[in-house]
Structure formats: structure tokens, C-alpha cells
Coordinates of C-alpha atoms and ligand atoms in Angstrom, one line a residue:
M1 CA 17.2 125.5 75.7
T2 CA 18.2 124.6 79.3
T3 CA 19.2 121.0 80.0
T4 CA 17.7 120.1 83.4
F5 CA 18.2 117.0 85.4
P6 CA 15.3 114.7 84.9
F7 CA 15.8 111.8 87.4
D8 CA 15.5 113.4 90.8
A9 CA 13.0 116.2 91.4
A10 CA 15.1 117.3 94.5
F11 CA 18.1 118.0 92.3
P12 CA 17.1 120.1 89.3
T13 CA 20.4 121.0 87.7
D14 CA 20.7 124.0 85.5
F15 CA 24.0 123.2 83.9
D16 CA 24.1 126.4 81.9
T17 CA 24.0 128.5 85.1
I18 CA 26.3 126.3 87.1
C19 CA 28.9 126.2 84.4
T20 CA 28.7 129.9 83.5
S21 CA 29.1 130.9 87.1
A22 CA 32.1 128.5 87.7
G23 CA 34.6 130.1 90.1
R24 CA 32.8 133.5 90.3
S25 CA 31.7 135.1 93.6
G26 CA 30.4 138.5 92.4
A27 CA 31.1 140.2 95.8
D28 CA 32.0 143.9 95.9
G29 CA 35.4 144.4 94.4
D30 CA 36.0 140.7 93.6
P31 CA 37.4 139.9 90.2
L32 CA 34.8 138.7 87.8
V33 CA 37.0 135.8 86.8
G34 CA 38.2 133.8 89.8
P35 CA 41.9 134.2 90.6
L36 CA 44.7 131.9 89.6
V37 CA 46.6 131.1 92.8
Q38 CA 50.0 129.7 91.9
S39 CA 51.4 129.8 95.4
T40 CA 52.7 126.4 96.5
T41 CA 52.2 127.2 100.2
F42 CA 50.0 129.2 102.5
C43 CA 50.7 131.3 105.6
R44 CA 49.4 130.4 109.0
D45 CA 48.8 132.6 112.0
G46 CA 50.1 130.0 114.4
I47 CA 50.5 126.3 114.9
A48 CA 46.8 125.9 115.7
S49 CA 45.8 127.7 112.4
A50 CA 42.5 126.4 110.9
A51 CA 43.4 127.8 107.4
T52 CA 41.7 125.8 104.6
H53 CA 44.9 125.5 102.5
A54 CA 48.4 124.7 103.7
Y55 CA 50.3 123.2 100.8
S56 CA 49.3 122.9 97.1
R57 CA 50.0 119.2 96.8
V58 CA 47.1 118.7 99.3
S59 CA 44.8 121.5 98.2
N60 CA 44.8 124.8 96.4
P61 CA 42.1 127.6 96.1
T62 CA 42.0 127.5 92.3
V63 CA 41.8 123.7 92.2
A64 CA 39.1 123.9 94.8
Q65 CA 37.0 126.1 92.6
L66 CA 37.2 123.6 89.8
E67 CA 36.4 120.8 92.2
A68 CA 33.3 122.6 93.5
T69 CA 32.1 123.1 90.0
L70 CA 32.7 119.5 88.9
G71 CA 30.9 118.3 92.0
A72 CA 27.9 120.7 91.5
I73 CA 27.4 119.4 87.9
E74 CA 26.6 116.0 89.4
G75 CA 24.8 117.1 92.6
A76 CA 27.8 115.9 94.6
P77 CA 30.3 117.4 97.1
P78 CA 33.5 118.8 95.5
A79 CA 35.3 116.5 93.1
I80 CA 38.9 115.4 93.5
A81 CA 41.0 116.9 90.7
F82 CA 44.2 115.3 89.3
G83 CA 47.0 116.1 86.9
T84 CA 45.5 113.8 84.2
G85 CA 42.7 111.4 83.7
L86 CA 45.0 108.4 84.1
A87 CA 46.3 109.9 87.4
A88 CA 42.6 110.0 88.6
E89 CA 42.1 106.4 87.6
T90 CA 45.4 105.3 89.3
A91 CA 44.3 107.0 92.5
L92 CA 40.9 105.3 92.2
F93 CA 42.5 101.9 91.9
L94 CA 44.9 102.6 94.7
A95 CA 42.1 103.7 96.9
L96 CA 39.9 100.7 96.3
L97 CA 42.1 97.7 95.5
R98 CA 44.7 95.7 97.4
Q99 CA 46.8 92.7 96.5
G100 CA 44.4 89.7 95.9
D101 CA 41.5 91.9 94.8
H102 CA 39.7 91.6 91.5
I103 CA 38.3 94.2 89.2
V104 CA 35.7 93.7 86.4
C105 CA 36.5 96.1 83.6
G106 CA 34.5 96.9 80.4
Q107 CA 36.4 95.7 77.3
H108 CA 35.5 99.0 75.6
V109 CA 37.4 101.3 77.9
Y110 CA 40.0 103.8 76.9
G111 CA 43.2 102.0 75.9
G112 CA 45.3 103.7 78.6
T113 CA 42.8 102.4 81.3
S114 CA 43.2 98.9 80.0
R115 CA 47.0 99.2 79.9
L116 CA 47.1 100.5 83.5
L117 CA 45.3 97.5 84.7
R118 CA 47.0 94.9 82.5
E119 CA 50.6 96.2 82.7
L120 CA 50.8 97.8 86.1
F121 CA 48.2 96.8 88.6
A122 CA 48.5 93.1 87.5
H123 CA 52.1 93.2 88.9
F124 CA 50.8 94.2 92.3
G125 CA 48.4 91.2 92.5
V126 CA 45.2 92.9 91.3
E127 CA 43.5 90.8 88.7
T128 CA 41.3 92.2 86.0
T129 CA 38.6 90.4 84.0
F130 CA 37.6 92.3 80.8
V131 CA 33.9 91.8 79.8
N132 CA 31.5 93.2 77.3
S133 CA 29.7 95.6 79.8
T134 CA 26.9 96.2 77.3
K135 CA 25.8 92.6 78.2
V136 CA 24.8 92.9 81.8
P137 CA 24.7 89.1 82.4
D138 CA 28.4 89.0 81.3
V139 CA 29.2 91.5 84.0
A140 CA 27.2 89.4 86.6
A141 CA 29.0 86.2 85.5
A142 CA 32.4 87.8 86.0
M143 CA 31.8 88.8 89.6
R144 CA 33.8 87.0 92.2
A145 CA 33.9 87.0 96.0
N146 CA 37.0 89.2 95.8
T147 CA 35.6 91.7 93.2
K148 CA 35.9 95.2 94.7
L149 CA 35.3 97.3 91.6
V150 CA 33.4 97.3 88.3
F151 CA 34.8 99.9 85.9
V152 CA 32.9 100.7 82.7
E153 CA 32.9 103.4 80.0
T154 CA 29.8 104.4 78.2
P155 CA 29.4 105.2 75.3
A156 CA 32.1 102.7 74.4
N157 CA 35.4 103.9 73.2
P158 CA 35.4 104.2 70.2
T159 CA 32.4 102.1 68.9
L160 CA 29.8 104.0 71.1
E161 CA 27.8 101.0 72.3
I162 CA 25.9 101.9 75.4
T163 CA 26.2 100.2 78.7
D164 CA 23.1 100.3 81.0
I165 CA 24.5 102.0 84.0
E166 CA 21.4 101.4 86.2
A167 CA 21.4 97.6 85.4
V168 CA 25.2 97.3 85.9
A169 CA 25.0 99.2 89.2
R170 CA 22.4 96.7 90.5
V171 CA 24.5 93.7 89.5
T172 CA 27.6 95.3 91.0
H173 CA 26.0 96.2 94.3
A174 CA 24.4 92.8 94.6
A175 CA 28.0 91.4 94.6
G176 CA 29.1 93.9 97.2
A177 CA 31.4 95.9 94.9
L178 CA 31.4 99.5 93.7
L179 CA 30.7 100.9 90.2
A180 CA 32.9 103.5 88.6
V181 CA 31.9 105.0 85.2
D182 CA 34.4 106.8 82.9
N183 CA 32.1 109.7 81.8
T184 CA 34.7 111.5 79.7
F185 CA 32.8 111.4 76.4
L186 CA 29.4 112.8 77.6
T187 CA 30.3 114.6 80.9
G188 CA 27.7 115.3 83.6
V189 CA 26.0 117.6 81.2
L190 CA 24.8 114.7 79.0
Q191 CA 25.0 111.7 81.4
Q192 CA 24.7 111.5 85.2
P193 CA 26.2 108.2 86.4
L194 CA 25.7 108.9 90.1
A195 CA 22.0 109.5 89.7
L196 CA 21.8 106.2 87.8
G197 CA 23.3 104.3 90.7
A198 CA 27.1 104.4 90.0
D199 CA 29.3 105.1 93.0
L200 CA 31.9 107.1 91.1
S201 CA 32.2 109.2 88.0
V202 CA 35.7 109.4 86.5
Y203 CA 36.9 112.0 84.1
S204 CA 39.7 113.0 81.8
T205 CA 38.9 116.7 81.9
T206 CA 41.6 117.0 79.2
K207 CA 38.8 116.3 76.7
F208 CA 35.3 118.0 76.6
I209 CA 35.4 119.6 80.0
E210 CA 38.4 121.8 79.3
G211 CA 37.5 121.7 75.6
H212 CA 40.3 123.7 74.0
S213 CA 43.3 121.3 74.1
V214 CA 45.3 123.5 76.4
A215 CA 45.2 121.7 79.8
L216 CA 45.5 118.1 80.9
G217 CA 43.4 117.0 83.9
G218 CA 41.4 114.4 85.5
A219 CA 38.7 114.2 88.2
I220 CA 36.7 111.8 90.4
V221 CA 33.2 112.7 91.6
T222 CA 31.4 110.7 94.3
R223 CA 28.6 111.4 96.8
D224 CA 30.3 109.0 99.3
A225 CA 32.1 111.3 101.7
A226 CA 34.3 108.6 103.2
L227 CA 35.4 107.4 99.8
A228 CA 36.2 111.0 98.7
E229 CA 38.3 111.4 101.8
R230 CA 40.2 108.2 101.0
I231 CA 40.8 109.4 97.4
R232 CA 42.1 112.7 98.7
F233 CA 44.4 110.8 101.0
I234 CA 45.8 108.8 98.1
R235 CA 46.3 112.0 96.1
K236 CA 48.2 113.6 99.0
C237 CA 50.4 110.4 99.3
T238 CA 51.1 110.1 95.6
G239 CA 51.3 113.8 94.7
N240 CA 49.2 113.9 91.5
I241 CA 46.9 116.9 92.2
Q242 CA 45.8 119.1 89.3
A243 CA 48.2 122.0 88.6
P244 CA 46.5 125.4 89.6
F245 CA 47.1 126.9 86.1
N246 CA 45.5 123.9 84.4
A247 CA 42.6 124.0 86.9
W248 CA 42.1 127.7 86.0
L249 CA 42.2 127.0 82.3
T250 CA 39.7 124.1 82.8
L251 CA 37.4 126.5 84.7
Q252 CA 37.4 128.8 81.7
G253 CA 36.6 125.9 79.4
I254 CA 33.7 124.8 81.6
R255 CA 31.8 128.1 81.1
T256 CA 30.9 126.9 77.6
L257 CA 30.7 123.2 78.2
P258 CA 26.9 122.8 77.9
L259 CA 26.8 125.1 74.8
R260 CA 29.7 123.2 73.1
L261 CA 28.3 119.8 73.9
R262 CA 24.8 120.7 72.5
Q263 CA 26.2 122.2 69.3
Q264 CA 28.8 119.5 68.8
S265 CA 26.2 116.8 69.4
A266 CA 23.9 118.3 66.8
S267 CA 26.7 118.5 64.2
A268 CA 27.8 114.9 65.1
A269 CA 24.3 113.6 64.5
Q270 CA 24.4 115.2 61.0
V271 CA 27.8 113.8 60.3
A272 CA 26.8 110.3 61.4
E273 CA 23.8 110.4 59.0
F274 CA 26.0 111.5 56.2
L275 CA 28.6 108.7 56.9
A276 CA 25.9 106.0 57.2
D277 CA 24.9 106.9 53.5
H278 CA 28.4 107.1 52.0
P279 CA 29.4 104.1 49.8
A280 CA 33.0 104.1 51.3
V281 CA 31.6 103.5 54.8
S282 CA 30.6 100.0 55.8
R283 CA 29.5 100.8 59.3
A284 CA 28.8 104.1 61.1
C285 CA 28.6 104.1 64.9
Y286 CA 26.5 106.7 66.7
P287 CA 23.8 106.0 69.3
M288 CA 20.9 107.0 67.1
L289 CA 22.1 104.7 64.3
A290 CA 22.3 101.7 66.6
E291 CA 19.7 98.8 66.9
P292 CA 16.4 99.8 68.6
A293 CA 17.2 98.4 72.1
Q294 CA 20.5 100.4 72.2
R295 CA 18.7 103.5 70.8
K296 CA 16.1 103.3 73.5
L297 CA 18.7 102.9 76.2
A298 CA 20.7 105.9 74.9
D299 CA 17.6 108.1 74.8
R300 CA 16.8 107.1 78.4
Q301 CA 20.4 107.4 79.7
H302 CA 21.6 110.5 77.9
L303 CA 20.2 114.0 78.6
G304 CA 18.8 115.0 75.3
A305 CA 21.9 114.5 73.1
H306 CA 24.5 111.8 72.4
G307 CA 27.8 113.6 72.3
A308 CA 30.3 114.7 69.7
V309 CA 32.1 111.3 69.0
V310 CA 31.2 109.4 65.9
A311 CA 33.1 106.3 64.6
F312 CA 33.0 104.6 61.3
E313 CA 34.6 101.8 59.4
I314 CA 36.0 102.5 56.0
V315 CA 35.6 100.0 53.1
G316 CA 39.1 98.7 52.2
G317 CA 40.6 98.5 55.7
L318 CA 43.9 100.0 56.6
E319 CA 45.0 101.0 53.1
A320 CA 41.7 102.9 52.5
A321 CA 42.0 104.5 56.0
K322 CA 45.5 105.8 55.1
V323 CA 44.2 107.4 51.9
F324 CA 41.3 108.9 53.8
L325 CA 43.4 110.4 56.5
A326 CA 46.0 111.8 54.1
S327 CA 43.2 113.4 52.0
L328 CA 41.6 115.4 54.8
S329 CA 42.3 119.1 54.9
L330 CA 40.0 120.6 57.6
C331 CA 39.8 117.7 60.1
R332 CA 43.0 117.2 62.1
L333 CA 44.6 113.8 62.7
V334 CA 45.4 113.6 66.4
E335 CA 45.1 111.3 69.4
H336 CA 42.4 113.3 71.1
V337 CA 38.7 114.0 71.4
G338 CA 36.7 116.9 72.9
S339 CA 38.2 120.0 71.5
V340 CA 36.5 122.8 69.5
E341 CA 38.1 121.6 66.3
T342 CA 37.0 118.4 64.4
L343 CA 39.6 115.7 65.3
V344 CA 40.2 112.4 63.6
T345 CA 41.9 109.4 65.2
H346 CA 42.9 106.0 63.7
S347 CA 42.1 104.0 66.8
A348 CA 44.0 100.7 66.0
S349 CA 47.3 102.5 65.5
M350 CA 46.8 105.4 68.0
T351 CA 44.6 105.1 71.1
H352 CA 44.4 101.3 71.0
A353 CA 48.0 100.6 69.8
D354 CA 49.0 99.1 73.2
V355 CA 45.8 96.9 73.4
P356 CA 46.5 93.3 72.3
P357 CA 45.1 92.7 68.8
E358 CA 42.7 90.0 70.0
Q359 CA 41.2 92.3 72.7
R360 CA 41.2 95.1 70.1
R361 CA 39.1 93.0 67.7
R362 CA 36.7 92.1 70.6
A363 CA 36.2 95.8 71.3
G364 CA 35.3 96.3 67.6
V365 CA 38.5 98.2 66.8
N366 CA 39.3 97.0 63.3
D367 CA 42.1 98.5 61.1
G368 CA 39.6 100.4 59.0
L369 CA 38.0 102.1 62.1
V370 CA 38.2 105.9 62.3
R371 CA 37.0 107.9 65.2
L372 CA 35.8 111.5 64.8
S373 CA 35.3 114.1 67.5
V374 CA 33.0 116.6 65.8
G375 CA 33.9 120.2 66.5
L376 CA 32.4 123.6 66.2
E377 CA 33.1 124.3 62.5
S378 CA 30.0 124.5 60.3
P379 CA 28.6 121.0 59.8
D380 CA 28.6 121.7 56.0
A381 CA 32.4 122.3 56.0
I382 CA 33.0 119.2 58.1
I383 CA 30.9 117.0 55.8
A384 CA 32.5 118.5 52.7
D385 CA 36.0 117.6 54.0
L386 CA 34.9 114.1 55.0
R387 CA 33.2 113.6 51.6
A388 CA 36.2 114.6 49.6
A389 CA 38.5 112.3 51.6
L390 CA 36.0 109.3 51.5
D391 CA 35.7 109.8 47.7
A392 CA 39.5 109.7 47.4
A393 CA 39.6 106.5 49.4
L394 CA 36.9 104.9 47.4
Q395 CA 38.6 105.9 44.1
R396 CA 41.9 104.5 45.2
S397 CA 40.5 101.1 46.2
A398 CA 38.4 101.0 43.0
G399 CA 41.7 101.7 41.1
R400 CA 43.6 99.0 43.0
A401 CA 40.8 96.5 42.4
C402 CA 40.9 97.3 38.7
G403 CA 44.7 97.0 38.6
E404 CA 44.3 93.4 39.8
V405 CA 41.7 92.5 37.2
A406 CA 43.0 92.4 33.6
S407 CA 39.5 93.1 32.1
C408 CA 39.4 96.5 33.8
R409 CA 42.1 98.0 31.7
Ligands
LIG501 C1 41.9 110.6 77.4 C2 41.0 109.6 78.2 C3 41.5 109.1 79.4 C4 42.8 109.5 80.0 O1 42.9 110.8 80.3 P1 44.3 111.7 80.2 O2 43.9 113.0 80.7 O3 44.8 111.6 78.8 O4 45.2 111.0 81.2 C5 40.6 108.3 80.1 N1 39.4 107.9 79.6 C6 39.0 108.4 78.4 C7 37.7 108.0 77.9 C8 39.8 109.3 77.7 O5 39.3 109.7 76.5

């Protein structure tokens, strides 16, 4: 199966071929795998040299290969690659915001994004209003004369509610602002923010794009050449370009990105169905389990699959979550998504620990919430591991309930 780009006939994207060919030229005598150029600096034949690369803080051939590939996936000019996802977001905010400006940010964004705005940019006179971006009228109501940027993440982290990118883009542009979408969870292979009207796609390539948990990275993709130039300028000024070795590792990961996302999404759908039916689970979050309007939006906005991330709430809250996590043997407890292994995160104490409890609750991150990033193990093995740990949690809370009631003994 080839995932093709459905929105714009002029831009049929064959992700499998773009990703498999990433960084390969095929010319006579060329290496099959594009080279890793670690050199910090590049020779010139004179002061008028027109050489493409001069110094690796500004640009580097291996990083440029990655940037061309990330751009191609979204029908855009080369992306701008950074050392981490948060470095990319920092550059984005520095490029677009000045003292006195205002940003409207989805309340479901990555915890680090929210911390960056609340604890850093706030001190430089940039004010943020957090809104539920799945409710488009809430976004519209938050817009002010000095709003320069709307920043959303969809599906929501970690509850997977869907924000309507097209509708939010309309509201954003009507107010004269720009829309950036954190597309880390689905990547351009399963969701195309720019085609839906967003101005910028923002990535932590650390997650699905690299895919093997061996290289941090971030990227910004835009079709606006002047904006891209501005972001490159910020990167040059602040020095947070992607490291060549990490760019090279990320290019190797990209070769299997569409394949991984399709397989991991299929397994995630199975896992979500299993969770929804388990008595120790009070709520399972996955786009196909959502209410009809959200399901319809997800089918329209996602390119044939809904990604590898599933979240669920365990009956018995924090105590049950602890037993569940301690009882897993295949799934790994880490603060991460997007690798080939199945990963488990306790959002309230890990990714969202720095988010104020009230904001955490509004984002649906209760103490019993567990996030899964479904990997490439067999779905049967993943489900067996989850079942054993959920059964253990259920038994423990039943035991505790009995301990409190004399007639149980
Ligand atoms: C991890 C993550 C980030 C931050 O990326 P780093 O590479 O860890 O700096 C931003 N957004 C989302 C959705 C993430 O999952």
C-alpha cells in the first residue's frame, strides 16, 4: 500500500519512495548511503567563493540532506533542522514574537512547550493564553490585536483529541496571525498541516521520524520562503543547528518511517480496542474510539491511519497505575514516544510533571492516565503484557477494597 497525498492533485506525494531515497544520489561511484560530513568548516577558493557551505553552525551537507527530505515529505522547500524539538520551538518563538506580543497555545501541547512559554518567554514580555484548541470558537475568542501566533498540537498530548487544523487556520488568518502545528505524533506521513492551511509544521524528530531512540532532533517546515529565511537567521544567531551525526542517524530512520507508522498504527488500533474492553480501564483514548464528530474529523485529517500513541485511564488512580507499571515486563517505562519498542509513560509524573496541576487536569491528564507508544513487537505479545499488568492492578485494588470492608474477609 502506498500512502498518497489526497488534498492537492498537483502534489501527489509518494512517501515510501521519498523516504527510502532520502539522502541518496545514485550517481556513478557515489556511496549508496549519503555521507556523514562531520567537518565544522569548509574550504573556499577565494574571498568571493560561492560555496554552499562555510561553517557547520550555519549549514552542513548532511544536515541539508535531512532538511531536503523533511521538506519533500510536505511538498515544501528544505526544512530547518535543530538540535532538539524544543530548540526548534524556541527558534520559532524568537522568529515570530517580540516583547508585547501574544500567543494562543493549545492546552494539550507537549509539557515542555507549555513550560517554555510559561517560564521563559513570559519573562521577555510574551504573553500566552492557553485554550482548548479542539473548540475552534475558544481559539477565536482568545485572539487579540497583538496575537502573532497560534500554536497547536494534534492529536492532543496525551489524550489524542483532534484539533481541526483547517478551521483553526481560518480563525488564525482572519486575525492576522500565523498557525504552527506540532506534528510530532503523526508526522507528514499521516498528517499534512501545511496542506490544511497551517503556516508551519514543527517537529521533534527525536520521536517517530528518527524512530530508534538514538538521536535528538527538531525541525520546522514552511512553504513561506521569507519565514524560512528568518528562522535560519535565528538558528545562526543562537547556534542550535542539528548535529551532523544526529542528522545522519535521522536520515537512516526516515527510510522506514512510512512502514513503521503504518504497522505501529495498525497495532495501536488493536491495543486500543483491547484496552477499551478491559475492566481495569475506565477510559481508552484513540481517535477511532472517540465520539462521532471527532472520529469523522480524524478520518478526514489523517492519511489513512491514526498513529501509534494510545492513552488510557486505569481504575484506581495513582496506586493502580503504580502496580500496573511495576507489573509490565515487555513494555518499557520511559519518557518517550515513537521508537520501535512499545513505550509506556505516566504522564502526570513524567511528561507533564512541570505543568501546574490545574492546567494538567484541564488537559485531561489525571493521575491514573497512562500513555502508550505502540511499537513493532507482535500485537499479541504487547496485549499479553498489558493484560497481565492490568489484571495485577485490578486484583490489587480489589484486595485493598476488601481489606477496608470487614465482610470481605
Ligand atoms: C518530545 C516532544 C517535543 C520536544 O522535543 P525534544 O526533541 O525532546 O526537544 C515537542 N513536542 C512533542 C509533541 C514531543 O513529543
